PDB file of C-alpha atoms in Angstrom:
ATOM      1  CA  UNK A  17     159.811 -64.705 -36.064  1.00  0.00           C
ATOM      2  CA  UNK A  18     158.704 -61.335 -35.224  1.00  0.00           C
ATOM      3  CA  UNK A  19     156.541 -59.026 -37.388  1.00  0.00           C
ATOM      4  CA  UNK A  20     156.337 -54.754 -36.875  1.00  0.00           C
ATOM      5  CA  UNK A  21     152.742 -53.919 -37.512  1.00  0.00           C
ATOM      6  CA  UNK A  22     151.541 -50.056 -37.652  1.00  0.00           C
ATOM      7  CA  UNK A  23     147.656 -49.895 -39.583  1.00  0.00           C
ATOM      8  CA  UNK A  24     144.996 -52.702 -40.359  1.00  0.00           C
ATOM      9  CA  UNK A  25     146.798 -55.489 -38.453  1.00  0.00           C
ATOM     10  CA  UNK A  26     146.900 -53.339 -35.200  1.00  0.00           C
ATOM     11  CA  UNK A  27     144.532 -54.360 -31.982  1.00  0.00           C
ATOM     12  CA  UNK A  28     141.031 -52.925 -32.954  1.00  0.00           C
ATOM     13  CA  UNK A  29     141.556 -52.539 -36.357  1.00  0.00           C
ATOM     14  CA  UNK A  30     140.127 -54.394 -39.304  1.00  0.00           C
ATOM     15  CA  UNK A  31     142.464 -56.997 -39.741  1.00  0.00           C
ATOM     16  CA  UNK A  32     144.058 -57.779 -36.663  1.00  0.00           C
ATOM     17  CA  UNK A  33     141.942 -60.802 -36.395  1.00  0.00           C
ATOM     18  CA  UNK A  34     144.741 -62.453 -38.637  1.00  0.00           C
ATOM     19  CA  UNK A  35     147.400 -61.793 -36.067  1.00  0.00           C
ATOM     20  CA  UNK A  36     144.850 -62.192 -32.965  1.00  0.00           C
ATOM     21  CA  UNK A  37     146.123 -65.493 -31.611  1.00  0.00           C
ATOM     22  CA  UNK A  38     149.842 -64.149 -31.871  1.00  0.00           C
ATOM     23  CA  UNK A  39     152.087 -63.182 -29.018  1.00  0.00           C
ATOM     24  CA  UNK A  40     151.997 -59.591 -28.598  1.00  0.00           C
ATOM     25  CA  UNK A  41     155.729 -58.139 -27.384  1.00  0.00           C
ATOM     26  CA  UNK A  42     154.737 -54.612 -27.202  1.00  0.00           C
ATOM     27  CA  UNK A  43     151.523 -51.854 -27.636  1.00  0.00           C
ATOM     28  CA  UNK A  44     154.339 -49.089 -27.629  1.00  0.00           C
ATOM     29  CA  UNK A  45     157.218 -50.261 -30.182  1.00  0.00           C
ATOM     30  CA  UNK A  46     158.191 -47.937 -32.715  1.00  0.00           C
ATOM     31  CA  UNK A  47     160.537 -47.821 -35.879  1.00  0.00           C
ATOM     32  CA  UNK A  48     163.112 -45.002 -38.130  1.00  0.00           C
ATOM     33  CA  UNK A  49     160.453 -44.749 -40.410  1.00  0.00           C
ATOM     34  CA  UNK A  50     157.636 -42.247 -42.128  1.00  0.00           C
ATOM     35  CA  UNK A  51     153.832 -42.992 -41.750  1.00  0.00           C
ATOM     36  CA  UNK A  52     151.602 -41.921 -44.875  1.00  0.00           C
ATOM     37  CA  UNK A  53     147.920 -42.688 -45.777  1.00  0.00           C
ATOM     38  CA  UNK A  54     147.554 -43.560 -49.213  1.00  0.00           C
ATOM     39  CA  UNK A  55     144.865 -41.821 -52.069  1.00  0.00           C
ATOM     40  CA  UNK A  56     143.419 -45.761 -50.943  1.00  0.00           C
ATOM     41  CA  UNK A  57     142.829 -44.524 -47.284  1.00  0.00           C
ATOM     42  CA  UNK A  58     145.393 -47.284 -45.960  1.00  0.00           C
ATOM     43  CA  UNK A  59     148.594 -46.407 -44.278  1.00  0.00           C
ATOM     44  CA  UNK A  60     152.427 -47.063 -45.149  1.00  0.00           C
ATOM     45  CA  UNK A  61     155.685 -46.207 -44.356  1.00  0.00           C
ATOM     46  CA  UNK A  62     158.523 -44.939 -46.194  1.00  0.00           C
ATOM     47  CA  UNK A  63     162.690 -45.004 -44.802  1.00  0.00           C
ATOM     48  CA  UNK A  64     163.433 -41.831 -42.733  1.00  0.00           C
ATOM     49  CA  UNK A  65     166.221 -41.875 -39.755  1.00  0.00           C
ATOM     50  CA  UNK A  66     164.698 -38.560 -38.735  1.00  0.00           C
ATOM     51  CA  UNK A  67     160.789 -39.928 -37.971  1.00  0.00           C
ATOM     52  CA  UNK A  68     159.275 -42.131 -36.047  1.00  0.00           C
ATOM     53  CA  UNK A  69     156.341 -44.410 -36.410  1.00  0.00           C
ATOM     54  CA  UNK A  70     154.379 -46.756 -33.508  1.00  0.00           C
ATOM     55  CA  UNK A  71     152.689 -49.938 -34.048  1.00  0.00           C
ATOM     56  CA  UNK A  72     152.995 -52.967 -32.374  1.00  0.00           C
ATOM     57  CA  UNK A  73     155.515 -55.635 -32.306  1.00  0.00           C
ATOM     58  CA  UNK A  74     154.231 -59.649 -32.356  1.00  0.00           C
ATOM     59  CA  UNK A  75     156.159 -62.626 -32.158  1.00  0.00           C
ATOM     60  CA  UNK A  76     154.347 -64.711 -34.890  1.00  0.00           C
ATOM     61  CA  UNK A  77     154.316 -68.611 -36.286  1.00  0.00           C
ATOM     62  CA  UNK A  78     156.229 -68.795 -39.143  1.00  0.00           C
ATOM     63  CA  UNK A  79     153.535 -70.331 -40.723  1.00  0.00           C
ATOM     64  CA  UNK A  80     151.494 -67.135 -40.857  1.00  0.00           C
ATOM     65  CA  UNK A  81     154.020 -65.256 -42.749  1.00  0.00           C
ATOM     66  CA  UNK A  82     152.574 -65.927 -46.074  1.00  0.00           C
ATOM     67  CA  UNK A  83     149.351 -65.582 -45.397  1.00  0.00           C
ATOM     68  CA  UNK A  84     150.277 -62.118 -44.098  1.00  0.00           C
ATOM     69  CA  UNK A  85     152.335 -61.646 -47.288  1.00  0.00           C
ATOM     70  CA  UNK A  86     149.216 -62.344 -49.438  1.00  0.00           C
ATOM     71  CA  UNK A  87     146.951 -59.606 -46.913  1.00  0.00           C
ATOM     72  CA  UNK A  88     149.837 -56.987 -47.787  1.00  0.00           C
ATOM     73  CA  UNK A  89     149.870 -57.390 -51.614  1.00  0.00           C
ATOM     74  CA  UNK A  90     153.589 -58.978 -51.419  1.00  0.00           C
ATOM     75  CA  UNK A  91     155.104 -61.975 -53.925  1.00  0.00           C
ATOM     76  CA  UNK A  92     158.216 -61.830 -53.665  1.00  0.00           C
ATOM     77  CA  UNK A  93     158.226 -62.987 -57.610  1.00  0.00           C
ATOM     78  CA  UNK A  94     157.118 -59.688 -58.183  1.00  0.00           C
ATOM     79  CA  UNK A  95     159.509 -57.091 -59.653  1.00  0.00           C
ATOM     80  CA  UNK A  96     156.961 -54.179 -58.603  1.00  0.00           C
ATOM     81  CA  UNK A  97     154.513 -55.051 -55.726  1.00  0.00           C
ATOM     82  CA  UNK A  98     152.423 -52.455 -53.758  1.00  0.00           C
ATOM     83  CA  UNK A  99     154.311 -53.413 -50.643  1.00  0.00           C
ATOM     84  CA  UNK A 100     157.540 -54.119 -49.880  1.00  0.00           C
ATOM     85  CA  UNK A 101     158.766 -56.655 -46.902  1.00  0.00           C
ATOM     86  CA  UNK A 102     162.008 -55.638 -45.270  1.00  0.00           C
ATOM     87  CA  UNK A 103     163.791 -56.380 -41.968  1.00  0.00           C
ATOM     88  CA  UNK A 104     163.732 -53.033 -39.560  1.00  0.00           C
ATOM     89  CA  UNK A 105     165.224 -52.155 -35.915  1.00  0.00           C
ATOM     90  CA  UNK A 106     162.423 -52.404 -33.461  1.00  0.00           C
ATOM     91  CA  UNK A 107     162.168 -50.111 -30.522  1.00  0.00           C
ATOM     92  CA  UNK A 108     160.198 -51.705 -27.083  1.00  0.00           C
ATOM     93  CA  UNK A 109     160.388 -50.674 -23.530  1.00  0.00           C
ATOM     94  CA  UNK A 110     162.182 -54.342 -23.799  1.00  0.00           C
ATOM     95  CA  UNK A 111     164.549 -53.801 -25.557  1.00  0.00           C
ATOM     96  CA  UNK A 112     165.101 -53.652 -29.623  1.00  0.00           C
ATOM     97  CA  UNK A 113     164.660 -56.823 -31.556  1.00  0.00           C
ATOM     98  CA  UNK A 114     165.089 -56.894 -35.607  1.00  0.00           C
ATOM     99  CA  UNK A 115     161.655 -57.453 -36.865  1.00  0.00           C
ATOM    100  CA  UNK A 116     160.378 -57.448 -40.528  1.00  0.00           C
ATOM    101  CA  UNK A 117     157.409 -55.284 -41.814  1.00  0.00           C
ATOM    102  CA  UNK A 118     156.204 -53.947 -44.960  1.00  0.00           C
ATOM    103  CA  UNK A 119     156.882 -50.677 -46.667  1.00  0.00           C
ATOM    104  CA  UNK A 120     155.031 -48.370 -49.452  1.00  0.00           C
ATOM    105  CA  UNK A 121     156.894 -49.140 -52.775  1.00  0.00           C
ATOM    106  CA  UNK A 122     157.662 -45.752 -54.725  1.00  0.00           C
ATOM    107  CA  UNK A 123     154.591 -46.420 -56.702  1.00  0.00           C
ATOM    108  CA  UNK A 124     151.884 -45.489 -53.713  1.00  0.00           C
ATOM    109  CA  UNK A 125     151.008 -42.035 -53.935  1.00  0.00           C
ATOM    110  CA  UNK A 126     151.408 -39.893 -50.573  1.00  0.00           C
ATOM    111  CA  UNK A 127     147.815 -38.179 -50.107  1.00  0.00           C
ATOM    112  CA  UNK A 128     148.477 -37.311 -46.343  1.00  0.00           C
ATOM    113  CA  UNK A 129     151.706 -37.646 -43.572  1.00  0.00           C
ATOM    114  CA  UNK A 130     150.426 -39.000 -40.204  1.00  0.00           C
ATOM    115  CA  UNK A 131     152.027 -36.131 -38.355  1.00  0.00           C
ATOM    116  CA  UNK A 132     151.422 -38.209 -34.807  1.00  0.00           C
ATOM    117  CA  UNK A 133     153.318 -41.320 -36.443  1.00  0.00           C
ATOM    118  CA  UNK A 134     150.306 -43.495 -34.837  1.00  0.00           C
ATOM    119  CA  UNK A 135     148.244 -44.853 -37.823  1.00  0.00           C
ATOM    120  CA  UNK A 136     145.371 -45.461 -34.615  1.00  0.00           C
ATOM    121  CA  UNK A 137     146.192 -42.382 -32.358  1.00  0.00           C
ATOM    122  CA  UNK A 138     145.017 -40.688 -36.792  1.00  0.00           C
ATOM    123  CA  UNK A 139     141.849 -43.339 -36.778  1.00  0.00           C
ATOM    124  CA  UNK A 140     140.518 -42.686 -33.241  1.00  0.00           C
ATOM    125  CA  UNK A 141     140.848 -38.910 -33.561  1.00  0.00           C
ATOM    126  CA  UNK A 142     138.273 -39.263 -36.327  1.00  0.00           C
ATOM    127  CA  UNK A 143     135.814 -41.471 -35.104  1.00  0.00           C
ATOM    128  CA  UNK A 144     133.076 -40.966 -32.939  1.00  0.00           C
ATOM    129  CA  UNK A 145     132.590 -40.810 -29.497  1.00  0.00           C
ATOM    130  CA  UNK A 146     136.230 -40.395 -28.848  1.00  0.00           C
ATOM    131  CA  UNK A 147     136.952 -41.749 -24.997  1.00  0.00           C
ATOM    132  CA  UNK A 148     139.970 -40.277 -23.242  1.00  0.00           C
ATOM    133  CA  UNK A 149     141.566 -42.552 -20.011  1.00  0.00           C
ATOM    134  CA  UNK A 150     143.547 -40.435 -17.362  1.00  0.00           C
ATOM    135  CA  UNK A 151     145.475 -41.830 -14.944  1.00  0.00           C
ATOM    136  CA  UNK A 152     147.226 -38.836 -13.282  1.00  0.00           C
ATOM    137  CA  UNK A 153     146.050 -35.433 -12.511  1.00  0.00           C
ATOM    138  CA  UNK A 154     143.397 -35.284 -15.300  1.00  0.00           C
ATOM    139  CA  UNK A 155     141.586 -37.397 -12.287  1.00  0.00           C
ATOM    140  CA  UNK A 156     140.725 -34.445 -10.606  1.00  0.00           C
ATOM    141  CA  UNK A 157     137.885 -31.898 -11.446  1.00  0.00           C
ATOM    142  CA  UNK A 158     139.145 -29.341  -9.561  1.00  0.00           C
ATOM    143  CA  UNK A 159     142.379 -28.855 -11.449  1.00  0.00           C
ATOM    144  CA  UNK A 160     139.841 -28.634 -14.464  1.00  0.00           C
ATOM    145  CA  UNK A 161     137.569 -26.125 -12.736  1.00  0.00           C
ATOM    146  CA  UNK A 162     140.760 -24.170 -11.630  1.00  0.00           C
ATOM    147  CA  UNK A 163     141.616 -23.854 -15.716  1.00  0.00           C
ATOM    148  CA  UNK A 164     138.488 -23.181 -16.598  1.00  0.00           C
ATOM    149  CA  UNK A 165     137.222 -26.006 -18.764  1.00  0.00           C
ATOM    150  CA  UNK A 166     135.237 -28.629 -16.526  1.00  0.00           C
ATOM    151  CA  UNK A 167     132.465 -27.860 -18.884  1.00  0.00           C
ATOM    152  CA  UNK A 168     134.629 -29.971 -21.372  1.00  0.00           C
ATOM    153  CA  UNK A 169     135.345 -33.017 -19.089  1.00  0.00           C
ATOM    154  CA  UNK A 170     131.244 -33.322 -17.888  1.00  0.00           C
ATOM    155  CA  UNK A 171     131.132 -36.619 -19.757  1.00  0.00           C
ATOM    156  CA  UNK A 172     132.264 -39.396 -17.393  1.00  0.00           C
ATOM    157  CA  UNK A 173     132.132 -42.850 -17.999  1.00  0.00           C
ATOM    158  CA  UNK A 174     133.717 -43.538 -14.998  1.00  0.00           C
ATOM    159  CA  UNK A 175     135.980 -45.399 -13.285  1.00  0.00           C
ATOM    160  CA  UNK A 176     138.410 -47.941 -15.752  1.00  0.00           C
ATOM    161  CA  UNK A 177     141.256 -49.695 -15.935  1.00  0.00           C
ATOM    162  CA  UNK A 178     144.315 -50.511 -17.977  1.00  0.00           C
ATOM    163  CA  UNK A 179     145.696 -54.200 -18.088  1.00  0.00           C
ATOM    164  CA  UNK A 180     149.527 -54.967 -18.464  1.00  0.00           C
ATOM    165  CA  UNK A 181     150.821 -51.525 -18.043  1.00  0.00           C
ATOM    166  CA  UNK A 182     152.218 -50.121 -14.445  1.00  0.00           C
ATOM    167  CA  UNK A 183     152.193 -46.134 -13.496  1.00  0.00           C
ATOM    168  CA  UNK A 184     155.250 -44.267 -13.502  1.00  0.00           C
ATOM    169  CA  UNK A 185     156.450 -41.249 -12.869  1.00  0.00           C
ATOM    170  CA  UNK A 186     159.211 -40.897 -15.516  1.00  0.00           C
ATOM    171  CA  UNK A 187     158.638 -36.984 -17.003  1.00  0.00           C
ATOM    172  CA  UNK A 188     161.140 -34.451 -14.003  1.00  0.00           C
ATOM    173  CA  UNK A 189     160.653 -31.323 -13.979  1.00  0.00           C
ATOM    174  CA  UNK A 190     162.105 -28.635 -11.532  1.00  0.00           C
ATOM    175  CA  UNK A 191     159.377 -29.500  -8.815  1.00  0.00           C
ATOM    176  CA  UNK A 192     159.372 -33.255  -9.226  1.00  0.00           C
ATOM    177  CA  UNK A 193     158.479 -35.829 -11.420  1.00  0.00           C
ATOM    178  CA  UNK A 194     154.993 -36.352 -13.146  1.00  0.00           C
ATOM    179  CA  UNK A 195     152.915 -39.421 -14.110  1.00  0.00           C
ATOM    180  CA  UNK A 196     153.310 -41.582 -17.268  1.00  0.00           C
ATOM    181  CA  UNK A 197     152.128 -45.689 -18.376  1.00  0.00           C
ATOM    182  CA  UNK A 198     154.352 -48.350 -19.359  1.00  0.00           C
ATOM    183  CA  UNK A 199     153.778 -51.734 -20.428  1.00  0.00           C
ATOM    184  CA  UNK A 200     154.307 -54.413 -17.645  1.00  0.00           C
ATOM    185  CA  UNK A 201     152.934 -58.251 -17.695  1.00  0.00           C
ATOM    186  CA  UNK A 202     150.320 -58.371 -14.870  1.00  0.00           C
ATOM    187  CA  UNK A 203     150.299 -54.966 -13.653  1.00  0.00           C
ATOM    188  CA  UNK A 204     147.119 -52.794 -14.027  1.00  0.00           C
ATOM    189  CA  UNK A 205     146.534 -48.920 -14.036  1.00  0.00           C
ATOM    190  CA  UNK A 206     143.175 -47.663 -13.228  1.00  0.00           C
ATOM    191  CA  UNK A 207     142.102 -44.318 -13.639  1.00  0.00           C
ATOM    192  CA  UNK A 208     138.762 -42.488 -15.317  1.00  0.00           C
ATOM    193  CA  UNK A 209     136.984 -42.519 -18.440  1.00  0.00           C
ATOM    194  CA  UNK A 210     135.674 -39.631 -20.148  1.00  0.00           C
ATOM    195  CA  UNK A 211     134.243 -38.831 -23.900  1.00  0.00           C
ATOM    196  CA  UNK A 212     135.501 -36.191 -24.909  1.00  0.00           C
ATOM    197  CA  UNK A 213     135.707 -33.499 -28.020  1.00  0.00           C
ATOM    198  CA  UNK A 214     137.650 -31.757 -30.074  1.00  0.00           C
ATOM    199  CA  UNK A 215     138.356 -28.671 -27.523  1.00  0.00           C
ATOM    200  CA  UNK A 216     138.699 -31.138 -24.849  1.00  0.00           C
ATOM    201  CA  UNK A 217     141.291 -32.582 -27.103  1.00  0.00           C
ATOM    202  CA  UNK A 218     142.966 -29.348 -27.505  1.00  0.00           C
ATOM    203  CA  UNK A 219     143.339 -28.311 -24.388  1.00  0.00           C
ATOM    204  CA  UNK A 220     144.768 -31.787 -23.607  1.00  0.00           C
ATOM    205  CA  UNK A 221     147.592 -31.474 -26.422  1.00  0.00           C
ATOM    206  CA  UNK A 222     148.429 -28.461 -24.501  1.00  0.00           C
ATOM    207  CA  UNK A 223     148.677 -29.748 -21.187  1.00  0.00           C
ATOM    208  CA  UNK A 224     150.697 -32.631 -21.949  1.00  0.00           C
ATOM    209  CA  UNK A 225     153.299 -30.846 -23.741  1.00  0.00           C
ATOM    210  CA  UNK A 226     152.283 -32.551 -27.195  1.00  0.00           C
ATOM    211  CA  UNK A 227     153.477 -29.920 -29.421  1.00  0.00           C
ATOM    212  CA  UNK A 228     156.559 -29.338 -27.028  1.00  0.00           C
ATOM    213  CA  UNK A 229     157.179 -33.216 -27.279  1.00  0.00           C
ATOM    214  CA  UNK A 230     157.143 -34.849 -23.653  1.00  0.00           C
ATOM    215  CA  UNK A 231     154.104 -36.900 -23.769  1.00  0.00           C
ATOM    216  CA  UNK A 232     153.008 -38.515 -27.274  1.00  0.00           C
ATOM    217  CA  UNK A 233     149.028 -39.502 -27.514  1.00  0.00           C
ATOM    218  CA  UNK A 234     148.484 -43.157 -27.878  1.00  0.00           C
ATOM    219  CA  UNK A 235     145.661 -45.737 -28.121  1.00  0.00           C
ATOM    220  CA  UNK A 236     144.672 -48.052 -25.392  1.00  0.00           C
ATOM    221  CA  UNK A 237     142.523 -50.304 -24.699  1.00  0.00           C
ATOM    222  CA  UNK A 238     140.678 -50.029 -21.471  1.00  0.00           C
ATOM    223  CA  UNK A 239     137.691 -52.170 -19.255  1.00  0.00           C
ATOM    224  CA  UNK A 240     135.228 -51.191 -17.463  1.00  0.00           C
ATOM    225  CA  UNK A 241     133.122 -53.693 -16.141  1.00  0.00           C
ATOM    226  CA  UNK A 242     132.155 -55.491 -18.836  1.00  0.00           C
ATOM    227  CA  UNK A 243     132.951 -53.117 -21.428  1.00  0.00           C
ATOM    228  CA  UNK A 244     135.852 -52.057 -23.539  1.00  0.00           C
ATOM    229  CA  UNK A 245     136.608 -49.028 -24.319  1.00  0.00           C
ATOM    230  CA  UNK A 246     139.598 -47.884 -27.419  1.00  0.00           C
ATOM    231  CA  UNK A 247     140.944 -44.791 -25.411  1.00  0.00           C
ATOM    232  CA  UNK A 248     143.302 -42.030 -26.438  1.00  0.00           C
ATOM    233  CA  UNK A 249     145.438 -41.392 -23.719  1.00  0.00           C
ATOM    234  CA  UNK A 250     149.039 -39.898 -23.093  1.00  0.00           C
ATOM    235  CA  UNK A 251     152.965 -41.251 -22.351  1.00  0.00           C
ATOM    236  CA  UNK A 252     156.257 -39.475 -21.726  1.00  0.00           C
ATOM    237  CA  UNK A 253     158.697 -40.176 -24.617  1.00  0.00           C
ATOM    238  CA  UNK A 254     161.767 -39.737 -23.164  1.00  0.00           C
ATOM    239  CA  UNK A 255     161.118 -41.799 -19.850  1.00  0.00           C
ATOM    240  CA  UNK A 256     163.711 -41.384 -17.359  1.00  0.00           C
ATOM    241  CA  UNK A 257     163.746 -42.981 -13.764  1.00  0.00           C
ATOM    242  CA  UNK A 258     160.957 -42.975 -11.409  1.00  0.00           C
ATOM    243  CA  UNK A 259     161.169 -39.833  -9.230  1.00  0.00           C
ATOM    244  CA  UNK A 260     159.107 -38.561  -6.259  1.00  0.00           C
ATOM    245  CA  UNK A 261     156.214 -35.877  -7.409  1.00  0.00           C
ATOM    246  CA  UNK A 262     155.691 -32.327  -5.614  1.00  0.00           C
ATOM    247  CA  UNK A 263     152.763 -32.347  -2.954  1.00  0.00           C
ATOM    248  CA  UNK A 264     150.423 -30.033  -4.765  1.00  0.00           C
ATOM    249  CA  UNK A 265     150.338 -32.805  -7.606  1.00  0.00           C
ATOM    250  CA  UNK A 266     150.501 -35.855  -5.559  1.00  0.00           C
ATOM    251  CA  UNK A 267     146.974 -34.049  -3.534  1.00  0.00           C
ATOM    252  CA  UNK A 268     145.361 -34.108  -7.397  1.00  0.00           C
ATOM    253  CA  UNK A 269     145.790 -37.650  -8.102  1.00  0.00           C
ATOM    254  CA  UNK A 270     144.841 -38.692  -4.801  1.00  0.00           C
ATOM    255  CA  UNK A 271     142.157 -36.384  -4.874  1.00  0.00           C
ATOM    256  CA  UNK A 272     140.903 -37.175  -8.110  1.00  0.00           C
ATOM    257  CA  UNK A 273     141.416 -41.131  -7.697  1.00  0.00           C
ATOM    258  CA  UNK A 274     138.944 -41.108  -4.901  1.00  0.00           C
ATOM    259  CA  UNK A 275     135.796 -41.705  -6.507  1.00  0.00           C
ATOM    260  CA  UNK A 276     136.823 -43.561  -9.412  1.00  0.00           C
ATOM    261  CA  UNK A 277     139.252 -46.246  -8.481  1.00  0.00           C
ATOM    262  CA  UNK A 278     139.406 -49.598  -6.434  1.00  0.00           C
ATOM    263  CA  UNK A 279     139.846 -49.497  -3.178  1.00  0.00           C
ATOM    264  CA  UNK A 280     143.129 -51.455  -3.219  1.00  0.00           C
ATOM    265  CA  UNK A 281     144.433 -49.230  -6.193  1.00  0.00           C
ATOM    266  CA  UNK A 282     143.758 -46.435  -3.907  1.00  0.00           C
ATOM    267  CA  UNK A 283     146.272 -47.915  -1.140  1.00  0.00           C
ATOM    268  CA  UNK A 284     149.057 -48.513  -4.032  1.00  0.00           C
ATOM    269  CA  UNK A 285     148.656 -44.726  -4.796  1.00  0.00           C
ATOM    270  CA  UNK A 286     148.854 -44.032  -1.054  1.00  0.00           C
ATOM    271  CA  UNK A 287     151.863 -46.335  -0.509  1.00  0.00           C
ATOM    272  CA  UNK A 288     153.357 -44.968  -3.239  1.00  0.00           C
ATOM    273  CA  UNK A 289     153.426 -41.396  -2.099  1.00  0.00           C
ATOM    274  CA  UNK A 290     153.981 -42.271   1.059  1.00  0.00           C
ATOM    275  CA  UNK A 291     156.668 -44.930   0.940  1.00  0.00           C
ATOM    276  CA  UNK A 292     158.499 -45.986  -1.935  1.00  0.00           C
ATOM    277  CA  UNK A 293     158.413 -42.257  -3.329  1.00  0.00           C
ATOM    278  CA  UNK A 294     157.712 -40.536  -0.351  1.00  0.00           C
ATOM    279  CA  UNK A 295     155.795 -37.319  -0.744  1.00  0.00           C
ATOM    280  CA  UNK A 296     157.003 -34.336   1.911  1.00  0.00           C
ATOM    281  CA  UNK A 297     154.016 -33.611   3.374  1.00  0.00           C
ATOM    282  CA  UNK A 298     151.188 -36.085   1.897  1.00  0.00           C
ATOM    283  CA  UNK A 299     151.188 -37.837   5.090  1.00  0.00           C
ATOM    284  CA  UNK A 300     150.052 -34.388   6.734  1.00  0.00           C
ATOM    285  CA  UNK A 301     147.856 -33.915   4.588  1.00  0.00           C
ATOM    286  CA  UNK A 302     145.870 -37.549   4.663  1.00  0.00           C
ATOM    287  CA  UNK A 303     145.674 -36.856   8.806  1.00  0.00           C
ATOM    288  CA  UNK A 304     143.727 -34.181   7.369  1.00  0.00           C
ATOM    289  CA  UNK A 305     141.571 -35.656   5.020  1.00  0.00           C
ATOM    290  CA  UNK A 306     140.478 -37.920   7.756  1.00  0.00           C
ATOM    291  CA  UNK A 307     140.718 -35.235  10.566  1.00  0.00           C
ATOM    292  CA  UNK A 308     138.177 -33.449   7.951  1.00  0.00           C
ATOM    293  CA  UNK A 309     136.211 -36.612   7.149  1.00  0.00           C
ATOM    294  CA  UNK A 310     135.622 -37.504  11.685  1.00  0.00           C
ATOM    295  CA  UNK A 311     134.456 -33.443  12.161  1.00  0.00           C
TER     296      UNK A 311
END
C-alpha cells in the first residue's frame, strides 16, 4: 500500500515519527494538486491539473492506514470530515505509482497558497538558522567574489554530504550541461554547508533560475560528521540526460570541491570530467594545478 505525504508526516516534521519505520520510495515525488496552509497553520491540498505539489511517497503496512486515518481527522462514516482520503497519480524519478493521500474538504478555509508547492521548502524558509547544501558551482568562493556577494556566503559549516542521491548534470544549456541531485540507493553527494539569509536566499533564487523555472528549491537532509543538518538546496525540474559541462564551470566545482570534500569524492569529480563526460581541456588544466602546486 502506498501513501503520498506533503506536511506533518514528512521527514523532520512533527509527525513523521508515525510513518518513521516505513519504506520511503521517494524524497522528490510530486502530485496534480494545490498546496494551501489552513487559518489552523497546517497544510492541504485541493484538485488542480495545472499545479504541482512535492512530498514524499512511502510504501506503508496496511495496518497503519487507520491509525493514519485517525492523525488526519478521516472516518469514512463521516458525511463531512476535515480531510478527505482519495487515490492520486504519483510522480517519482521511478516511475508513477497510484498512491492514496488526503485532501482539504471544501470546508477548510484557504488563509495562504504555498507558491513553492513544498509544504517544507515554506517551513524551512521560516525557521531559523536556515542551512543551504551546494553541490555544484556554489562550491566555489570565487564565483561568489566575482558577483559580488561572498560577504553573504561567510558562514561555512563546512564540508557535508548527501546520502542516496547521485550528481547529475541534467539542466543543457548552449555551453553545456550544469549540475543537479537525484535520488539513487547507495550513492552519496558531498558538497558544502553554509547558513545562510534572506539576501543570500535571493540571490540564490536568481541564480538557479527559480522564478524562470529550471531548478525548484527543496529540503534535504544532510551529515556532517555527526550532525544533521535540514538543508534547502536546489534540482532541475525538467531533467534531461547527463551531458558534458563547459570548462570554465567544470574549473568551479573542482575548484570549489577542494577543500570541502573527501578525498575519494574528489577523484569521482575528476573522473567524471575527465572520463565518462570528458571535459575539453580540464585535463590541461589539472597539469596545471599541479605544475602550480611543484613551483
Amino acid at each position: 500500500m502506498y501513501l503520498f505525504v506533503y506536511g506533518s508526516l514528512c521527514k523532520g516534521e512533527r509527525n513523521h515519527h508515525y510513518i518513521a519505520n516505513e519504506t520511503c520510495l521517494s524524497e522528490q515525488a510530486w502530485v496534480r494538486a494545490k498546496l494551501y496552509k489552513s487559518e489552523f497553520y497546517y497544510p492541504y491540498i485541493v484538485h488542480d491539473e495545472t499545479e504541482i505539489t512535492f512530498g514524499e511517497l512511502y510504501e506503508i503496512d496496511p495496518k497503519q492506514e487507520g491509525l493514519i486515518d485517525r492523525l488526519e481527522g478521516y472516518h469514512p462514516e463521516d458525511s463531512d470530515p476535515l480531510f478527505k482520503k482519495e487515490w492520486i497519480k504519483v510522480t517519482t524519478q521511478q516511475g508513477e505509482f497510484e498512491a492514496y493521500t488526503y485532501f482539504g474538504s471544501d470546508g477548510l478555509q484557504k488563509e495562504m497558497e504555498i507558491t513553492s508547492g513544498d509544504w517544507k521548502v515554506e517551513r524551512l524558509l521560516h525557521s531559523s538558522p536556515v542551512y543551504y547544501f551546494a553541490y555544484g558551482s556554489c562550491m566555489d568562493n570565487e564565483r561568489f567574489m566575482k558577483a559580488g556577494v561572498d560577504h553573504l556566503f561567510e558562514k561555512i559549516i563546512g564540508g557535508a554530504h548527501l546520502d542516496h542521491y547521485e550528481l547529475l548534470f541534467s539542466h543543457h544549456l548552449s555551453d553545456g550541461a550544469r549540475a543537479d541531485i537525484g535520488e539513487a540507493q547507495g550513492k552519496r553527494v558531498e558538497g558544502v554547508l553554509y547558513e545562510v539569509n534572506e539576501e543570500a536566499l535571493d540571490y540564490l533564487y536568481n541564480r538557479e533560475g527559480v522564478y524562470s523555472f529550471h531548478y525548484r528549491p527543496t529540503v534535504v537532509h544532510v551529515q556532517q560528521g555527526e550532525c544533521s543538518y535540514r538543508a534547502l538546496t536546489f534540482t532541475v525540474i525538467s531533467k534531461k540526460p547527463n551531458r558534458a559541462v563547459p570548462l570554465h564551470y567544470a574549473i568551479e566545482i573542482h575548484r570549489g570541491a577542494t577543500n570541502y570534500v573527501s578525498s575519494s569524492y574528489g577523484e569521482q569529480i575528476v573522473n567524471m570530467f575527465s572520463k565518462q563526460l570528458p571535459v575539453e581541456g580540464f585535463t590541461e588544466y589539472l597539469e596545471e594545478q599541479t605544475e602550480g602546486g611543484s613551483s
